[in-house]
mmCIF file of C-alpha atoms in Angstrom:
data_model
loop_
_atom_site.group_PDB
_atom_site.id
_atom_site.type_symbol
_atom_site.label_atom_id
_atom_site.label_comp_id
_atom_site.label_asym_id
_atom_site.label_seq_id
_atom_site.Cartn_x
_atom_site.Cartn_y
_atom_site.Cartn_z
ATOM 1 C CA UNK A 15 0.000 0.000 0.000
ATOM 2 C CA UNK A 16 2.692 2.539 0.787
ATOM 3 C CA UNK A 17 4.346 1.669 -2.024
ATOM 4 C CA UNK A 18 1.159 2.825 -4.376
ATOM 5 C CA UNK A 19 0.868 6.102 -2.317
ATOM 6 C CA UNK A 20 4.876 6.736 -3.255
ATOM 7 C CA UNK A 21 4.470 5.929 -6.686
ATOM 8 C CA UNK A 22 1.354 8.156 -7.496
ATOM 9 C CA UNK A 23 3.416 10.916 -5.358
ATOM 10 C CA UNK A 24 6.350 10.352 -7.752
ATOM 11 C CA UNK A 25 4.019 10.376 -10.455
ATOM 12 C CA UNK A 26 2.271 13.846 -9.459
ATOM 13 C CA UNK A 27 5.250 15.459 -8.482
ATOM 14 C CA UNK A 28 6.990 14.842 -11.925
ATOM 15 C CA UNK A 29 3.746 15.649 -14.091
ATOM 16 C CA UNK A 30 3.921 19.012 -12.125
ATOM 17 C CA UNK A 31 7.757 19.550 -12.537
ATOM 18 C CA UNK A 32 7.053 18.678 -16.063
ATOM 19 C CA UNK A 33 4.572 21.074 -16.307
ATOM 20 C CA UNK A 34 6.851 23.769 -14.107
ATOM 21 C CA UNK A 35 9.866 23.538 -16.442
ATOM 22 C CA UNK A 36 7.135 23.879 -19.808
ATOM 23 C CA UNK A 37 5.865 27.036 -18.226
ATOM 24 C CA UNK A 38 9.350 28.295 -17.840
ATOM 25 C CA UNK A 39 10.557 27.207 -21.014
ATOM 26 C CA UNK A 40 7.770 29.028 -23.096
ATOM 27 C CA UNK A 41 8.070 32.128 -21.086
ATOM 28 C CA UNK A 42 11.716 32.698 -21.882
ATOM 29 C CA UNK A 43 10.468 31.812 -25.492
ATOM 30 C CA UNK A 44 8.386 34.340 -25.686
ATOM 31 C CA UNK A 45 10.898 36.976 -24.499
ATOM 32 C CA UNK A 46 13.142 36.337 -26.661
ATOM 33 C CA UNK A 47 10.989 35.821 -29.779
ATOM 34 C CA UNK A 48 11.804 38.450 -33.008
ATOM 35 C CA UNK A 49 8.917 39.554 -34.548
ATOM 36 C CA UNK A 50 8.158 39.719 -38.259
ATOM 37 C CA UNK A 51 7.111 43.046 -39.677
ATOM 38 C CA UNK A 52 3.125 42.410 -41.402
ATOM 39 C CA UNK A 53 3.971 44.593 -44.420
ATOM 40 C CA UNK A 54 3.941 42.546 -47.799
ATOM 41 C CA UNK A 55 7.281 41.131 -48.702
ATOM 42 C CA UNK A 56 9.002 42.535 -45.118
ATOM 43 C CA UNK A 57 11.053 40.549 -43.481
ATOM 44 C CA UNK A 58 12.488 42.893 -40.880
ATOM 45 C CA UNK A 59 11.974 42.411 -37.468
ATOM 46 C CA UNK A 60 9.369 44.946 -35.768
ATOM 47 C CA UNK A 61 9.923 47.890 -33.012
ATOM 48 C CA UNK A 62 9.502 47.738 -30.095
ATOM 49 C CA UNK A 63 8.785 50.724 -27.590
ATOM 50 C CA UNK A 64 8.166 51.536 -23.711
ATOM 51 C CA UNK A 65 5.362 52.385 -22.152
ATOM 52 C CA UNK A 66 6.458 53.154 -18.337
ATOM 53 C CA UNK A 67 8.859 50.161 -17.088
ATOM 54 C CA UNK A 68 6.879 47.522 -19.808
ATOM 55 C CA UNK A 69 8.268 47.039 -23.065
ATOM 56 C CA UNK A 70 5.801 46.290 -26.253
ATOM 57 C CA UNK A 71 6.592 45.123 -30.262
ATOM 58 C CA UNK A 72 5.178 46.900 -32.705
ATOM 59 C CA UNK A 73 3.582 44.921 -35.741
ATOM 60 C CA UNK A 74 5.163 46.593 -38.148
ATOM 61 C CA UNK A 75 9.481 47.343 -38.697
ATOM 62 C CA UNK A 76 10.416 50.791 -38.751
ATOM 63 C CA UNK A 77 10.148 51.409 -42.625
ATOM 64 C CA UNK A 78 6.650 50.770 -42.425
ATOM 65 C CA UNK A 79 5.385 52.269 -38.943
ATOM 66 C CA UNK A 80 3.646 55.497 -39.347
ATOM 67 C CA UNK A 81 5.905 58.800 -38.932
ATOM 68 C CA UNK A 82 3.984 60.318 -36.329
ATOM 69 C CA UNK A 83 5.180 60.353 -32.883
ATOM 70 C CA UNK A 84 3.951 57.421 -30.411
ATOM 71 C CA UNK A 85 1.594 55.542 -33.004
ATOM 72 C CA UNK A 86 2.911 52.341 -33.953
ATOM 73 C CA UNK A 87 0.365 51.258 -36.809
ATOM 74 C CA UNK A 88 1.827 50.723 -40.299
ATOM 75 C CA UNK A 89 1.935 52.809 -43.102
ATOM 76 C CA UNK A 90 -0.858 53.252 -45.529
ATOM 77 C CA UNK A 91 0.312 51.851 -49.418
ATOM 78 C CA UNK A 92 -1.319 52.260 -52.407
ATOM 79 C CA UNK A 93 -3.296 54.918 -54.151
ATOM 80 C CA UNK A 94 -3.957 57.040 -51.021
ATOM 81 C CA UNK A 95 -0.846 56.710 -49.316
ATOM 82 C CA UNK A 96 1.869 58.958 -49.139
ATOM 83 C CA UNK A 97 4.690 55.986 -47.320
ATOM 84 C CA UNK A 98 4.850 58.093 -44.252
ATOM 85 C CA UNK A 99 1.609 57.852 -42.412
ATOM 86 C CA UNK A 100 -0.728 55.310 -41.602
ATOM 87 C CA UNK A 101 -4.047 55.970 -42.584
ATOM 88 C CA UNK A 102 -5.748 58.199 -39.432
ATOM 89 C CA UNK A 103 -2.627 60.417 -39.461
ATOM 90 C CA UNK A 104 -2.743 60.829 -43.229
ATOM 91 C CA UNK A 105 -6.511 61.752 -43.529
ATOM 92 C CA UNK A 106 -5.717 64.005 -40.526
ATOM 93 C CA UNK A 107 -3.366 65.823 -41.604
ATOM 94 C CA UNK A 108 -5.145 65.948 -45.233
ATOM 95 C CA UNK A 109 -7.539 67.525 -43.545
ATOM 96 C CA UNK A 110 -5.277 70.154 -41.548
ATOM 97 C CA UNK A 111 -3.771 70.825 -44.788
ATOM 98 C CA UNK A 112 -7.296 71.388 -46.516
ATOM 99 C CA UNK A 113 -8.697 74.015 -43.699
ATOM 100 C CA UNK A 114 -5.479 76.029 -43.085
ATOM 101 C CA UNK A 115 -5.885 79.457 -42.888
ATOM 102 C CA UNK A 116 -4.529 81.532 -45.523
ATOM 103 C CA UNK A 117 -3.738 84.950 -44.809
ATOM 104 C CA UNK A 118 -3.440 87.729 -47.186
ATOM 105 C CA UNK A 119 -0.805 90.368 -46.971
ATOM 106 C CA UNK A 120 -2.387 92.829 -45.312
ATOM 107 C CA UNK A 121 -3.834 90.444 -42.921
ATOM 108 C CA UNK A 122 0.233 89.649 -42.139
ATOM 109 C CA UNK A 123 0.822 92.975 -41.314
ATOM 110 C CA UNK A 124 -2.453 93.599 -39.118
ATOM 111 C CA UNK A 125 -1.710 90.270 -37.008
ATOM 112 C CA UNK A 126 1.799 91.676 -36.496
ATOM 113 C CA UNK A 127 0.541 95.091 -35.140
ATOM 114 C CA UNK A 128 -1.564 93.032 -32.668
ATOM 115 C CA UNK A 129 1.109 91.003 -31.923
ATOM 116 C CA UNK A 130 3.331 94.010 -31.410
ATOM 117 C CA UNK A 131 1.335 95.528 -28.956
ATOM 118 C CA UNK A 132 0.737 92.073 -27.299
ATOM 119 C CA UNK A 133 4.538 91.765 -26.900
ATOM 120 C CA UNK A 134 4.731 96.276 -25.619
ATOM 121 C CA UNK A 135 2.070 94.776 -22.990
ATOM 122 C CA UNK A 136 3.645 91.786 -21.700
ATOM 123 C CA UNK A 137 7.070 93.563 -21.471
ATOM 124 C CA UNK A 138 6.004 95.942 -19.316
ATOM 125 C CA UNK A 139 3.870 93.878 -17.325
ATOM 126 C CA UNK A 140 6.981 92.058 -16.351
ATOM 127 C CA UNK A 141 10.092 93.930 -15.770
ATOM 128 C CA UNK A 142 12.470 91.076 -16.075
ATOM 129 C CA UNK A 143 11.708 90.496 -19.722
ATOM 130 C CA UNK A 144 13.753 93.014 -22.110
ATOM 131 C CA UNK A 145 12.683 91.776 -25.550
ATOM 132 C CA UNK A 146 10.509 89.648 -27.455
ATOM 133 C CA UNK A 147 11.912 89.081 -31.040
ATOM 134 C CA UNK A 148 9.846 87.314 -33.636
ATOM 135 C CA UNK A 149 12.248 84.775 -35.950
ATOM 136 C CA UNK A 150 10.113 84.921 -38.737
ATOM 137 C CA UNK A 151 8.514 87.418 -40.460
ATOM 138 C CA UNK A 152 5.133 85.378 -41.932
ATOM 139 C CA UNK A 153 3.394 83.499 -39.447
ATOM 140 C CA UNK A 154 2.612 79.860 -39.333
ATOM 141 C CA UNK A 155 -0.999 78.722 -39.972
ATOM 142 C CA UNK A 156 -3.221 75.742 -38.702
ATOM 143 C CA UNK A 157 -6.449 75.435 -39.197
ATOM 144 C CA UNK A 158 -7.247 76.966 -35.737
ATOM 145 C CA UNK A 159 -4.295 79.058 -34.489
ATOM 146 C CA UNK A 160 -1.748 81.626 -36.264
ATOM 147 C CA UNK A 161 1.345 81.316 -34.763
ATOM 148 C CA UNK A 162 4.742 83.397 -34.546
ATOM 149 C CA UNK A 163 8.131 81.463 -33.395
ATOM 150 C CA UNK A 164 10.129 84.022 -31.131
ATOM 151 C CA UNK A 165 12.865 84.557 -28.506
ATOM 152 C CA UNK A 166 11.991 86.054 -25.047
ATOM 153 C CA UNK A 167 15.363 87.618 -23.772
ATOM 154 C CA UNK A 168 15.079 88.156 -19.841
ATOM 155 C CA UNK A 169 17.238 90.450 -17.353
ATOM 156 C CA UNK A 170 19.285 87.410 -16.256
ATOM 157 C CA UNK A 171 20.859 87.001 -19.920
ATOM 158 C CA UNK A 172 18.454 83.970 -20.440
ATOM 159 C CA UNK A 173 16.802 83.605 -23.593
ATOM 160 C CA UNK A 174 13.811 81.207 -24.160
ATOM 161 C CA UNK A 175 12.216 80.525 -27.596
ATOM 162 C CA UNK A 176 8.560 81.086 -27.202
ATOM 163 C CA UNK A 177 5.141 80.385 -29.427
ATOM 164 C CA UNK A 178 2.526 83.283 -29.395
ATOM 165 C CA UNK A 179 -0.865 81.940 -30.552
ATOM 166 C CA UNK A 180 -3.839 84.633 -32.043
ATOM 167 C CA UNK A 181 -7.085 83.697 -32.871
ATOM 168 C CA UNK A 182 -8.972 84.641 -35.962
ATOM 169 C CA UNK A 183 -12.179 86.310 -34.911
ATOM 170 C CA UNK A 184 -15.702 85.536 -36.247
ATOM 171 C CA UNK A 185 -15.379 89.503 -37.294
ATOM 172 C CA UNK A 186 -11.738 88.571 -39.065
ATOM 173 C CA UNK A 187 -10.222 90.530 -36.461
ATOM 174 C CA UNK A 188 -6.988 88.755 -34.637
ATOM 175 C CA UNK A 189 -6.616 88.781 -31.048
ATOM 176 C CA UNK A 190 -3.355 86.978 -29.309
ATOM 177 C CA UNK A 191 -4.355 84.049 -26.945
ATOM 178 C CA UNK A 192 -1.120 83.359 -25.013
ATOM 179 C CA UNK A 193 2.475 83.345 -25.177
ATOM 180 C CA UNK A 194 4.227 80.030 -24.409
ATOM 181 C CA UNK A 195 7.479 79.011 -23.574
ATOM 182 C CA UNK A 196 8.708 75.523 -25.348
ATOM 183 C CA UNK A 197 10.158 73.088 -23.582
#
């Protein structure tokens, strides 16, 4: 009788050692498998990236993972595609590229007046800041904001580029939202 009880215990105990080292074994698989980029004809492995302490694969290699920063979906091919973005970033950005504002010359020089006075206001407002000086003389356009690049120089020698943002108007007037500092 004992003998029965020691054998089924052997028994058990290697069916779970077996199944111990098989867990193990495919985990460490896993890890260390490469994967194969989706794209037609690819055979490059894919990217991986972090998201906090975890690390993830992509499904597609580098050549064909959309140009925008953090989306990992592949590119969009054919007709519609342009090779750089996959297809939510492309229609976006269609679309951004569609509704920009376009400014006419004199509309130029009436944003920078506003802007000019924006900047006369802020600097004396706040003593420490000496100059704001735009780096380019045509604004950038989105299709919500106008937006001028510039340097803030400061009493302690710093100097910090800066965005200022202005709003088109329902009335086409421009009014300036903010000034921000980039990081």
């Amino acid at each position: 009788m004992k003998d029965k009880k020691t054998i089924t215990l052997s028994i058990i105990m290697l069916i779970i050692t077996f199944i111990i080292i098989y867990t193990i074994n495919n985990y460490y698989d896993s890890k260390n498998k490469i994967n194969i980029c989706k794209a037609e004809n690819c055979n490059e492995p894919c990217i991986s990236y972090k998201i906090g302490h975890e690390t993830f694969n992509g499904s597609y290699c580098e050549k064909h993972t959309c140009s925008e920063t953090d989306c990992y979906n592949g590119i969009e091919f054919g007709q519609y595609g342009d090779g750089n973005y996959c297809t939510y970033h492309k229609s976006k950005n269609d679309y951004e590229e569609q509704n920009k504002i376009i400014l006419s010359d004199s509309q130029i020089e009436e944003i920078k007046k506003v802007v000019d006075e924006y900047c006369e206001l802020i600097m004396s407002k706040h003593s420490n800041i000496l100059a704001i000086n735009l780096i380019n003389n045509t604004p950038e356009t989105g299709t919500i904001y106008i937006k001028y690049r510039c340097n803030v120089v400061r009493e302690d020698s710093n100097t910090n580029l800066a965005t200022i943002y202005i709003l088109m108007q329902d009335d086409d007037t421009f009014r300036v939202t903010e000034l921000e500092y980039d990081k």
